[in-house]
CSV table of C-alpha atoms in Angstrom, one decimal:
chain,number,residue,atom,x,y,z
S,1334,MET,CA,-0.2,0.1,0.1
S,1335,GLN,CA,1.3,3.4,-0.8
S,1336,VAL,CA,1.6,5.5,2.0
S,1337,LEU,CA,1.5,9.7,0.7
S,1338,TYR,CA,2.0,12.9,2.8
S,1339,LYS,CA,-0.1,15.7,2.7
S,1340,SER,CA,0.1,19.2,4.4
S,1341,THR,CA,-0.9,19.9,8.3
S,1342,ARG,CA,-2.4,23.6,6.9
S,1343,GLY,CA,-2.9,22.5,3.2
S,1344,LYS,CA,-6.1,21.1,1.0
S,1345,GLU,CA,-6.0,17.5,-0.1
S,1346,GLU,CA,-3.0,17.7,-2.2
S,1347,THR,CA,-0.7,14.9,-1.5
S,1348,VAL,CA,3.1,14.3,-2.6
S,1349,THR,CA,5.7,11.1,-2.3
S,1350,ALA,CA,7.6,10.0,0.9
S,1351,SER,CA,10.6,11.3,-0.9
S,1352,MET,CA,8.9,14.9,-2.3
S,1353,ALA,CA,7.9,15.4,1.2
S,1354,ILE,CA,11.4,14.7,3.0
S,1355,LEU,CA,13.0,16.9,-0.1
S,1356,LYS,CA,10.5,19.6,0.9
S,1357,GLY,CA,11.1,19.8,4.7
S,1358,LEU,CA,8.4,22.4,5.0
S,1359,SER,CA,5.4,22.5,2.9
S,1360,GLU,CA,5.0,25.7,1.2
S,1361,ASP,CA,1.7,26.7,3.3
S,1362,GLY,CA,4.1,26.3,6.1
S,1363,GLY,CA,2.5,23.3,7.8
S,1364,LEU,CA,4.1,19.9,8.4
S,1365,PHE,CA,4.0,16.8,6.2
S,1366,VAL,CA,1.8,14.1,8.0
S,1367,PRO,CA,1.0,10.5,6.1
S,1368,THR,CA,-1.9,10.0,4.4
S,1369,SER,CA,-2.6,6.8,6.8
S,1370,ILE,CA,-0.4,5.0,9.6
S,1371,PRO,CA,0.7,1.7,8.4
S,1372,ARG,CA,0.4,-1.1,10.4
S,1373,LEU,CA,3.3,-3.0,12.0
S,1374,ASP,CA,2.5,-6.2,10.4
S,1375,VAL,CA,5.6,-8.3,10.8
S,1376,PRO,CA,5.3,-11.2,13.5
S,1377,MET,CA,7.2,-9.6,17.1
S,1378,GLU,CA,8.9,-13.1,17.7
S,1379,ARG,CA,10.5,-12.3,13.9
S,1380,LEU,CA,11.2,-8.8,14.9
S,1381,ALA,CA,12.6,-10.2,18.0
S,1382,GLN,CA,15.4,-12.0,16.2
S,1383,MET,CA,16.2,-9.2,13.9
S,1384,SER,CA,19.1,-6.5,14.0
S,1385,TYR,CA,18.7,-3.1,14.1
S,1386,GLN,CA,19.4,-2.5,10.4
S,1387,GLU,CA,16.6,-4.9,9.6
S,1388,THR,CA,13.5,-3.9,11.7
S,1389,ALA,CA,14.6,-0.1,10.8
S,1390,TYR,CA,14.3,-1.7,7.0
S,1391,GLU,CA,11.0,-3.2,8.0
S,1392,VAL,CA,9.2,0.0,9.7
S,1393,MET,CA,10.5,2.3,7.7
S,1394,SER,CA,9.8,1.0,4.2
S,1395,ARG,CA,6.2,0.9,5.5
S,1396,PHE,CA,6.2,4.8,5.5
S,1397,LEU,CA,8.8,5.5,2.1
S,1398,THR,CA,6.9,3.3,0.0
S,1399,ASP,CA,8.5,5.2,-2.8
S,1400,PHE,CA,11.8,4.1,-2.4
S,1401,THR,CA,13.1,0.8,-3.6
S,1402,GLU,CA,13.9,-2.0,-1.4
S,1403,GLU,CA,18.0,-1.6,-2.7
S,1404,GLU,CA,17.3,2.2,-2.2
S,1405,LEU,CA,16.3,2.0,1.3
S,1406,LYS,CA,18.7,-1.0,2.4
S,1407,GLN,CA,21.6,0.9,0.8
S,1408,CYS,CA,20.3,4.2,2.8
S,1409,ILE,CA,20.4,2.1,6.3
S,1410,SER,CA,23.4,0.2,5.6
S,1411,ASN,CA,25.2,4.0,4.9
S,1412,ALA,CA,23.2,5.0,7.9
S,1413,TYR,CA,24.0,2.3,10.7
S,1414,ASP,CA,27.3,1.4,10.5
S,1415,GLU,CA,30.5,1.5,12.5
S,1416,LYS,CA,29.7,5.4,13.2
S,1417,PHE,CA,28.0,3.6,16.2
S,1418,ASP,CA,30.2,2.6,19.2
S,1419,THR,CA,28.1,-0.4,19.6
S,1420,GLU,CA,26.6,-3.4,17.1
S,1421,LEU,CA,23.6,-2.7,18.9
S,1422,ILE,CA,22.7,0.8,17.5
S,1423,ALA,CA,20.2,1.2,20.5
S,1424,PRO,CA,20.9,-1.5,23.6
S,1425,LEU,CA,18.9,-1.7,26.7
S,1426,HIS,CA,20.2,-0.5,29.8
S,1427,GLU,CA,18.1,-1.7,33.1
S,1428,ALA,CA,18.8,0.4,36.2
S,1429,ASN,CA,16.7,1.6,39.1
S,1430,GLY,CA,14.0,-0.4,37.9
S,1431,VAL,CA,13.4,0.6,34.1
S,1432,HIS,CA,14.8,0.0,30.7
S,1433,PHE,CA,17.1,3.2,29.6
S,1434,LEU,CA,17.1,2.9,25.9
S,1435,GLU,CA,20.5,4.3,24.9
S,1436,LEU,CA,20.1,6.8,22.3
S,1437,PHE,CA,23.9,8.0,22.6
S,1438,HIS,CA,26.0,5.8,21.0
S,1439,GLY,CA,26.3,7.4,17.1
S,1440,ALA,CA,28.8,10.2,16.1
S,1441,THR,CA,27.7,12.9,18.5
S,1442,ILE,CA,26.6,10.8,21.2
S,1443,ALA,CA,22.4,12.2,21.3
S,1444,PHE,CA,19.7,10.6,20.1
S,1445,LYS,CA,19.8,13.0,17.0
S,1446,ASP,CA,22.1,11.1,15.6
S,1447,MET,CA,19.3,7.9,15.0
S,1448,ALA,CA,17.6,10.2,12.4
S,1449,LEU,CA,20.7,12.6,11.1
S,1450,SER,CA,22.4,9.8,10.4
S,1451,ILE,CA,20.4,8.5,7.5
S,1452,LEU,CA,19.0,11.6,6.6
S,1453,PRO,CA,21.8,12.4,4.1
S,1454,HIS,CA,21.3,9.6,2.5
S,1455,LEU,CA,17.3,9.4,1.8
S,1456,MET,CA,17.9,12.9,0.6
S,1457,THR,CA,20.1,12.7,-1.7
S,1458,THR,CA,18.4,9.5,-2.9
S,1459,ALA,CA,15.1,11.6,-3.2
S,1460,ALA,CA,17.1,14.4,-4.8
S,1461,LYS,CA,17.7,11.6,-7.9
S,1462,LYS,CA,14.7,10.0,-7.7
S,1463,ASN,CA,12.9,13.5,-8.4
S,1464,HIS,CA,15.4,14.8,-10.6
S,1465,VAL,CA,16.6,17.6,-9.0
S,1466,GLU,CA,19.2,19.5,-9.9
S,1467,ASN,CA,19.7,22.6,-7.6
S,1468,GLU,CA,22.5,22.1,-4.9
S,1469,ILE,CA,20.4,21.8,-1.3
S,1470,VAL,CA,21.0,23.8,1.3
S,1471,ILE,CA,20.4,22.1,4.7
S,1472,LEU,CA,18.8,25.2,7.1
S,1473,THR,CA,18.6,24.3,10.9
S,1474,ALA,CA,18.3,26.0,14.2
S,1475,THR,CA,19.4,23.8,16.9
S,1476,SER,CA,18.5,24.1,20.7
S,1477,GLY,CA,22.1,22.0,21.0
S,1478,ASP,CA,22.4,18.4,19.2
S,1479,THR,CA,20.3,18.7,16.1
S,1480,GLY,CA,23.1,21.5,14.7
S,1481,LYS,CA,26.0,18.8,15.5
S,1482,ALA,CA,24.6,15.5,14.1
S,1483,ALA,CA,23.1,17.3,11.0
S,1484,MET,CA,26.6,18.3,10.4
S,1485,ALA,CA,27.8,14.9,11.1
S,1486,GLY,CA,25.5,13.3,8.8
S,1487,PHE,CA,25.8,15.7,5.9
S,1488,ALA,CA,29.7,17.2,5.6
S,1489,ASP,CA,31.6,16.6,2.3
S,1490,VAL,CA,28.3,14.7,1.2
S,1491,PRO,CA,28.0,15.3,-2.3
S,1492,GLY,CA,25.2,18.2,-3.8
S,1493,THR,CA,24.5,19.4,-0.3
S,1494,LYS,CA,25.9,22.7,2.1
S,1495,ILE,CA,24.1,22.7,5.8
S,1496,ILE,CA,24.1,26.0,7.5
S,1497,VAL,CA,23.1,25.8,11.8
S,1498,PHE,CA,22.0,28.4,13.8
S,1499,TYR,CA,22.5,27.9,18.0
S,1500,PRO,CA,22.0,30.2,20.4
S,1501,LYS,CA,25.4,31.5,21.8
S,1502,HIS,CA,24.5,31.3,25.1
S,1503,GLY,CA,22.2,28.6,25.0
S,1504,VAL,CA,24.0,25.4,24.9
S,1505,SER,CA,26.4,23.2,27.1
S,1506,PRO,CA,30.2,23.8,26.5
S,1507,ILE,CA,30.8,20.6,25.2
S,1508,GLN,CA,27.8,20.9,23.0
S,1509,GLU,CA,29.5,24.3,21.6
S,1510,LYS,CA,32.5,23.2,21.3
S,1511,GLN,CA,31.2,20.0,19.0
S,1512,MET,CA,29.3,22.5,16.5
S,1513,VAL,CA,32.4,25.2,16.1
S,1514,THR,CA,35.2,22.5,15.2
S,1515,GLN,CA,32.9,20.5,13.2
S,1516,LYS,CA,35.0,19.9,9.4
S,1517,GLY,CA,33.6,19.7,5.7
S,1518,LYS,CA,33.6,22.2,3.3
S,1519,ASN,CA,30.1,21.9,2.7
S,1520,THR,CA,29.5,22.7,6.7
S,1521,TYR,CA,28.7,25.9,8.6
S,1522,VAL,CA,27.8,27.2,12.0
S,1523,VAL,CA,26.6,30.4,13.3
S,1524,GLY,CA,25.7,31.5,16.7
S,1525,ILE,CA,22.8,33.9,17.2
S,1526,THR,CA,22.1,36.5,20.2
S,1527,GLY,CA,18.9,35.6,20.9
S,1528,ASN,CA,17.5,32.1,21.8
S,1529,PHE,CA,16.7,28.8,20.3
S,1530,ASP,CA,13.1,30.0,19.7
S,1531,ASP,CA,14.1,32.5,17.8
S,1532,ALA,CA,16.9,30.7,15.7
S,1533,GLN,CA,13.5,28.6,15.0
S,1534,THR,CA,11.1,30.8,14.2
S,1535,ALA,CA,13.6,32.8,11.7
S,1536,VAL,CA,14.4,29.7,9.8
S,1537,LYS,CA,10.3,29.0,9.5
S,1538,LYS,CA,10.2,32.8,8.3
S,1539,MET,CA,13.1,31.9,5.4
S,1540,PHE,CA,11.2,28.7,4.2
S,1541,ASN,CA,8.0,30.3,4.1
S,1542,ASP,CA,9.9,33.5,1.8
S,1543,ARG,CA,8.6,33.1,-1.7
S,1544,GLY,CA,11.1,35.8,-2.9
S,1545,LEU,CA,14.1,34.5,-0.9
S,1546,ALA,CA,13.2,31.0,-2.5
S,1547,GLU,CA,13.7,32.3,-6.1
S,1548,GLU,CA,16.7,34.2,-5.4
S,1549,LEU,CA,18.1,30.8,-4.2
S,1550,ASN,CA,16.6,29.0,-7.1
S,1551,GLN,CA,18.6,31.4,-9.4
S,1552,ALA,CA,22.0,30.5,-7.9
S,1553,GLY,CA,21.2,27.0,-8.2
S,1554,TYR,CA,20.4,26.0,-4.4
S,1555,GLN,CA,17.1,25.3,-2.8
S,1556,PHE,CA,16.1,24.9,0.9
S,1557,SER,CA,15.4,21.4,2.5
S,1558,SER,CA,15.4,21.0,6.8
S,1559,ALA,CA,17.4,18.6,8.9
S,1560,ASN,CA,14.8,19.7,12.1
S,1561,SER,CA,13.0,17.0,13.3
S,1562,ILE,CA,10.0,19.0,11.1
S,1563,ASN,CA,11.5,16.7,8.3
S,1564,ILE,CA,9.2,13.7,7.8
S,1565,GLY,CA,12.6,12.1,7.0
S,1566,ARG,CA,13.6,12.7,10.7
S,1567,LEU,CA,10.6,11.3,12.2
S,1568,VAL,CA,10.2,8.3,10.5
S,1569,PRO,CA,13.8,6.4,11.7
S,1570,GLN,CA,13.1,7.8,15.4
S,1571,ILE,CA,9.7,5.1,15.2
S,1572,VAL,CA,12.3,2.3,14.6
S,1573,TYR,CA,13.9,2.2,17.7
S,1574,TYR,CA,10.9,1.8,19.9
S,1575,VAL,CA,10.1,-0.7,18.0
S,1576,TYR,CA,13.4,-2.8,18.4
S,1577,ALA,CA,12.9,-1.6,22.3
S,1578,TYR,CA,10.0,-3.2,22.4
S,1579,ALA,CA,11.5,-6.6,20.2
S,1580,THR,CA,14.7,-6.5,22.4
S,1581,LEU,CA,12.2,-6.6,25.2
S,1582,ILE,CA,10.7,-10.4,24.1
S,1583,ARG,CA,14.2,-11.1,23.2
S,1584,GLU,CA,15.8,-11.5,26.6
S,1585,GLY,CA,12.4,-12.3,28.0
S,1586,LYS,CA,11.6,-9.3,30.3
S,1587,ILE,CA,8.0,-9.0,28.7
S,1588,LYS,CA,5.6,-11.5,26.9
S,1589,GLU,CA,4.7,-10.6,23.3
S,1590,GLY,CA,1.4,-8.0,23.6
S,1591,GLU,CA,2.3,-7.0,26.7
S,1592,GLU,CA,2.0,-3.4,27.0
S,1593,ILE,CA,4.9,-0.8,28.2
S,1594,ASN,CA,5.1,2.5,29.2
S,1595,VAL,CA,7.4,5.1,27.5
S,1596,VAL,CA,9.1,8.0,28.7
S,1597,VAL,CA,10.1,10.8,26.5
S,1598,PRO,CA,12.3,14.3,27.4
S,1599,THR,CA,10.8,16.1,25.2
S,1600,GLY,CA,11.3,19.8,23.6
S,1601,ASN,CA,10.4,19.7,20.0
S,1602,PHE,CA,7.4,16.9,20.0
S,1603,GLY,CA,9.3,15.0,18.0
S,1604,ASN,CA,10.6,11.9,19.7
S,1605,ILE,CA,7.5,11.5,21.5
S,1606,LEU,CA,5.7,11.7,18.9
S,1607,ALA,CA,7.7,9.1,16.7
S,1608,ALA,CA,6.4,6.9,20.1
S,1609,PHE,CA,3.2,7.9,19.2
S,1610,TYR,CA,3.5,6.5,15.7
S,1611,ALA,CA,5.1,3.7,16.8
S,1612,LYS,CA,1.4,3.0,19.0
S,1613,GLN,CA,-0.3,3.8,15.9
S,1614,MET,CA,1.1,1.0,13.8
S,1615,GLY,CA,-0.1,-1.6,16.4
S,1616,LEU,CA,3.2,-1.2,19.3
S,1617,PRO,CA,1.5,-2.4,22.8
S,1618,VAL,CA,2.5,0.7,24.6
S,1619,HIS,CA,-0.3,1.7,27.0
S,1620,LYS,CA,1.3,5.5,28.2
S,1621,LEU,CA,3.2,7.8,26.7
S,1622,ILE,CA,4.8,10.3,29.6
S,1623,CYS,CA,6.1,13.9,28.2
S,1624,ALA,CA,8.8,14.8,30.5
S,1625,SER,CA,9.2,18.5,30.6
S,1626,ASN,CA,12.0,20.7,32.2
S,1627,GLU,CA,11.4,23.9,33.8
S,1628,ASN,CA,10.4,25.3,30.3
S,1629,ARG,CA,7.2,23.7,31.4
S,1630,VAL,CA,4.7,24.6,28.1
S,1631,LEU,CA,3.6,21.1,27.2
S,1632,TYR,CA,3.1,20.1,30.7
S,1633,ASP,CA,0.8,22.6,30.9
S,1634,PHE,CA,-0.8,22.2,27.7
S,1635,PHE,CA,-1.5,18.9,28.8
S,1636,ARG,CA,-3.0,19.4,31.9
S,1637,THR,CA,-4.9,22.8,30.8
S,1638,GLY,CA,-5.5,22.5,26.9
S,1639,THR,CA,-4.0,25.9,26.3
S,1640,TYR,CA,-0.7,26.7,24.6
S,1641,ASP,CA,0.7,29.3,25.8
S,1642,ARG,CA,4.0,30.6,24.7
S,1643,LYS,CA,4.3,33.8,26.7
S,1644,ARG,CA,5.9,33.3,29.2
S,1645,GLU,CA,9.7,33.6,30.5
S,1646,PHE,CA,12.2,31.8,28.4
S,1647,ILE,CA,14.6,29.3,31.1
S,1648,LEU,CA,17.8,28.5,30.4
S,1649,THR,CA,18.1,25.0,31.9
S,1650,SER,CA,20.6,22.1,32.6
S,1651,SER,CA,19.2,20.1,29.9
S,1652,PRO,CA,19.3,23.0,27.0
S,1653,SER,CA,18.0,20.6,24.2
S,1654,MET,CA,14.5,20.6,25.8
S,1655,ASP,CA,14.5,24.6,26.3
S,1656,ILE,CA,11.9,25.3,24.1
S,1657,LEU,CA,8.5,27.3,24.0
S,1658,ILE,CA,7.5,26.3,20.7
S,1659,SER,CA,7.4,22.8,20.3
S,1660,SER,CA,6.8,22.5,16.3
S,1661,ASN,CA,5.9,18.8,16.1
S,1662,LEU,CA,2.9,19.5,18.0
S,1663,GLU,CA,1.2,20.3,15.4
S,1664,ARG,CA,1.2,17.0,13.7
S,1665,LEU,CA,-0.5,15.7,16.9
S,1666,ILE,CA,-3.2,19.2,16.9
S,1667,TYR,CA,-3.8,17.8,12.8
S,1668,ARG,CA,-4.8,14.5,14.0
S,1669,LEU,CA,-6.6,15.9,17.2
S,1670,THR,CA,-9.1,18.1,15.1
S,1671,GLY,CA,-10.1,15.2,12.7
S,1672,GLU,CA,-7.4,16.0,10.1
S,1673,ASP,CA,-9.1,19.7,9.5
S,1674,SER,CA,-6.2,21.4,8.0
S,1675,GLN,CA,-7.8,24.6,8.1
S,1676,LYS,CA,-8.8,24.4,11.8
S,1677,CYS,CA,-4.9,23.4,12.6
S,1678,ALA,CA,-4.1,26.6,10.3
S,1679,GLU,CA,-5.9,28.5,12.2
S,1680,LEU,CA,-4.6,27.0,16.1
S,1681,MET,CA,-1.0,27.2,14.3
S,1682,GLU,CA,-1.6,31.3,13.4
S,1683,ALA,CA,-3.5,32.2,16.9
S,1684,LEU,CA,0.0,30.9,18.2
S,1685,SER,CA,2.1,32.5,16.0
S,1686,LYS,CA,0.1,35.9,16.3
S,1687,GLY,CA,-1.2,36.0,19.9
S,1688,GLY,CA,1.5,33.3,21.2
S,1689,GLU,CA,-1.4,30.8,22.3
S,1690,TYR,CA,-4.1,28.7,21.1
S,1691,THR,CA,-6.4,26.7,23.1
S,1692,ILE,CA,-8.1,23.3,22.0
S,1693,THR,CA,-11.9,22.2,22.2
S,1694,ASP,CA,-12.7,19.7,25.3
S,1695,GLU,CA,-13.0,17.2,22.5
S,1696,MET,CA,-9.9,17.6,21.3
S,1697,LYS,CA,-8.6,17.2,25.0
S,1698,GLU,CA,-10.0,13.7,25.4
S,1699,GLN,CA,-8.3,12.5,22.8
S,1700,LEU,CA,-5.0,13.3,24.8
S,1701,SER,CA,-6.0,10.0,26.8
S,1702,ASP,CA,-2.8,8.3,25.5
S,1703,PHE,CA,-0.5,10.9,26.6
S,1704,TYR,CA,0.8,11.8,30.5
S,1705,GLY,CA,2.9,15.2,31.0
S,1706,ASN,CA,4.9,16.3,33.8
S,1707,TYR,CA,7.8,18.2,34.7
S,1708,CYS,CA,10.6,18.7,36.7
S,1709,SER,CA,12.1,21.4,38.7
S,1710,GLU,CA,16.5,22.1,38.5
S,1711,GLY,CA,16.3,20.2,41.9
S,1712,GLU,CA,14.6,17.5,40.8
S,1713,THR,CA,16.7,17.0,37.8
S,1714,ARG,CA,19.4,17.0,40.0
S,1715,GLU,CA,18.3,14.6,43.0
S,1716,ALA,CA,17.4,12.2,39.8
S,1717,ILE,CA,21.0,12.0,38.4
S,1718,SER,CA,22.1,11.5,41.7
S,1719,ALA,CA,19.2,8.6,42.7
S,1720,THR,CA,19.9,6.7,39.8
S,1721,TYR,CA,23.5,6.8,40.2
S,1722,TYR,CA,23.5,5.8,44.1
S,1723,GLY,CA,20.7,3.8,43.3
S,1724,SER,CA,22.6,1.4,40.5
S,1725,ASN,CA,26.0,2.8,39.5
S,1726,TYR,CA,24.6,4.1,36.5
S,1727,VAL,CA,25.3,7.9,35.2
S,1728,ILE,CA,22.3,9.6,33.3
S,1729,ASP,CA,22.7,13.1,31.6
S,1730,PRO,CA,20.0,15.8,32.6
S,1731,HIS,CA,17.5,15.6,30.0
S,1732,THR,CA,17.4,11.6,30.6
S,1733,ALA,CA,17.2,12.9,34.3
S,1734,VAL,CA,14.3,15.3,33.5
S,1735,ALA,CA,12.4,12.0,31.7
S,1736,ALA,CA,14.0,9.8,35.2
S,1737,GLY,CA,12.2,12.2,38.0
S,1738,VAL,CA,8.7,12.3,35.9
S,1739,TYR,CA,8.7,8.8,35.5
S,1740,GLN,CA,8.7,8.7,39.6
S,1741,LYS,CA,5.8,11.3,39.6
S,1742,TYR,CA,4.0,9.0,37.1
S,1743,LEU,CA,4.7,6.1,39.5
S,1744,ARG,CA,3.7,8.0,42.7
S,1745,GLU,CA,0.0,9.1,40.8
S,1746,THR,CA,-0.4,6.0,39.1
S,1747,GLU,CA,0.6,3.2,40.4
S,1748,ASP,CA,1.2,1.8,37.1
S,1749,THR,CA,3.9,-0.9,37.0
S,1750,ARG,CA,3.9,-1.6,34.0
S,1751,PRO,CA,7.6,-2.1,32.2
S,1752,ALA,CA,9.0,1.3,31.3
S,1753,VAL,CA,11.2,2.5,28.9
S,1754,ILE,CA,12.9,5.6,29.2
S,1755,ALA,CA,14.4,7.4,26.3
S,1756,SER,CA,18.1,8.0,27.1
S,1757,THR,CA,18.4,10.8,24.9
S,1758,ALA,CA,22.4,12.0,25.3
S,1759,SER,CA,25.8,11.2,26.9
S,1760,PRO,CA,26.2,12.1,29.9
S,1761,TYR,CA,30.1,13.1,28.9
S,1762,LYS,CA,27.8,15.8,26.7
S,1763,PHE,CA,26.8,17.8,30.1
S,1764,THR,CA,29.7,16.8,32.3
S,1765,ARG,CA,29.4,19.5,35.1
S,1766,SER,CA,25.8,19.2,35.3
S,1767,VAL,CA,26.1,15.6,36.2
S,1768,MET,CA,29.2,15.7,38.1
S,1769,ASP,CA,27.1,18.5,40.2
S,1770,ALA,CA,24.8,16.2,40.8
S,1771,ILE,CA,26.4,13.3,41.9
S,1772,SER,CA,29.1,15.4,44.5
S,1773,ASP,CA,30.5,18.6,45.3
S,1774,ARG,CA,34.0,17.5,45.1
S,1775,TYR,CA,34.9,17.9,41.4
S,1776,GLU,CA,33.9,22.1,41.6
S,1777,GLY,CA,37.3,23.5,40.8
S,1778,LEU,CA,37.7,20.9,37.8
S,1779,ASP,CA,37.3,22.1,34.0
S,1780,ASP,CA,35.4,20.8,31.0
S,1781,PHE,CA,37.8,17.7,30.2
S,1782,GLY,CA,39.1,17.4,34.0
S,1783,LEU,CA,35.5,16.5,34.5
S,1784,VAL,CA,35.3,14.2,31.2
S,1785,ASP,CA,38.5,12.7,33.0
S,1786,ALA,CA,36.7,12.1,36.4
S,1787,LEU,CA,33.6,10.9,34.5
S,1788,GLU,CA,35.5,8.0,33.1
S,1789,LYS,CA,36.9,7.2,36.3
S,1790,LEU,CA,33.1,7.2,38.2
S,1791,SER,CA,30.8,5.7,35.7
S,1792,GLY,CA,33.5,3.0,34.3
S,1793,VAL,CA,32.9,4.1,30.5
S,1794,LYS,CA,35.5,5.2,28.1
S,1795,ILE,CA,35.2,8.5,27.2
S,1796,PRO,CA,33.7,8.8,23.8
S,1797,LYS,CA,35.5,9.2,20.5
S,1798,ALA,CA,33.2,12.4,19.7
S,1799,VAL,CA,34.3,14.0,23.3
S,1800,GLU,CA,38.1,13.1,22.8
S,1801,GLU,CA,38.5,14.3,19.4
S,1802,ILE,CA,37.1,17.8,20.7
S,1803,ARG,CA,39.8,17.9,23.4
S,1804,THR,CA,42.0,19.7,21.1
S,1805,ALA,CA,40.2,20.3,18.2
S,1806,PRO,CA,40.6,24.3,16.5
S,1807,VAL,CA,37.7,26.5,16.6
S,1808,LEU,CA,36.8,26.4,12.5
S,1809,HIS,CA,33.5,28.7,12.7
S,1810,ASP,CA,33.3,31.7,15.3
S,1811,THR,CA,30.1,34.0,13.4
S,1812,VAL,CA,28.0,35.5,15.8
S,1813,VAL,CA,25.0,37.0,14.5
S,1814,ASP,CA,21.2,38.9,15.7
S,1815,ALA,CA,18.3,36.7,15.0
S,1816,PRO,CA,17.1,39.4,12.0
S,1817,ASP,CA,20.2,39.0,10.2
S,1818,MET,CA,20.2,35.5,10.0
S,1819,PRO,CA,18.6,35.8,5.7
S,1820,ALA,CA,21.4,38.1,4.7
S,1821,THR,CA,23.9,35.6,6.5
S,1822,VAL,CA,22.8,32.7,4.5
S,1823,LYS,CA,23.0,34.7,1.5
S,1824,LYS,CA,26.4,36.3,2.2
S,1825,ILE,CA,27.6,32.4,3.0
S,1826,LEU,CA,25.9,31.2,-0.5
S,1827,GLY,CA,27.8,34.1,-2.5
S,1828,ILE,CA,24.2,35.9,-3.0
S,1829,ILE,CA,25.1,38.9,-1.3
S,1830,LYS,CA,28.7,40.1,-0.5
């Protein structure tokens, strides 16, 4: 069965999967969604015997129906190889009575690698399929991890350039060092003086600027996106939830058909939306537990039905979740409206112009799959400490937000179904926050002193991604104000001097 894609804000026009990946964002500003969610029609006992790569093919082939078997298997093979430091790609680690799904074994030690290692291959394959002559310019805003993972994926990929904007004072020192030392003749990194939402809003405006698109086209370029708004990011993320469930069966931790709970630290809503899509495919998931940090915009939404971005932006120890506009939530909202693109567009316009929208009681009733809560900074530190002292396992602050919220869920519901927590980043990416939470004796150490201390404490070898940047030279040092981002893009592409 062919799965086509349509815009959350458009009429009934549909595009193929490859075209949706190439475009990234629809011309009307909407996000591409599948016209139907395919069933996961592979017997679970078969999935339980499959490698990550084999599982990826079974899941992704159901969504990306205009890719041939050979094309898709080649993309998967190019993505999930020795760039990952374990053959399992996404192993499960049991600690404190829950299963941590480790999504940080790729080139940049964060979960974004899971999708961004395959996106360049999907995109270049899609360009060939659709006879695209222009060079593809990947334009991305990052709250810390997407940028580096996208650059690592696209570095020196023929026919592409990648420009990444990040909040200059809104990422961890390790995250920033990873980005500004990125090699590749086609990679560009720019700090901005605002926050992530400023960067993301400016990027979306550039995507929707017809005049800019025409300027680019005349110069032989066209934009595409590596942000989680691209369906080519979302589909690969569904895979690891299916793989985690199959792993639990293979290891005898659950029986086939037994429900699990999935806990996801959430900023832009893409990672938990992938889990929701996995459930829609038929994966036996009971609750999707949405964990927020002190920027609790999603917690408030699930509690009240009102999405309100008009609040103070808080810089926390989990910067990849420091987001007030959760872009991927639009895909869920579209579903809640009964796939009413006009209603969805009205709600998104209300958010853009007035800073908030409220869903109807009928729509709110459909959120029963989800549970939302948040962790304060103090509770995040406590979760790191409790996990370490309870099971000698070190987690990063984003994962700690999820672990803390899961404990709140347990206390409220006494629901003891097996739980999988999406562990979205290596603790090596946030050494200061992690080590401070475990003990106060590390206060005098610099960032790389903390890296060495963490290795001794955890017994986990320092990842190559961190070891490499210890002495790597800074290659990118441009910083601009958010309003200057379009001019910066034109300068990089040589359209203006």
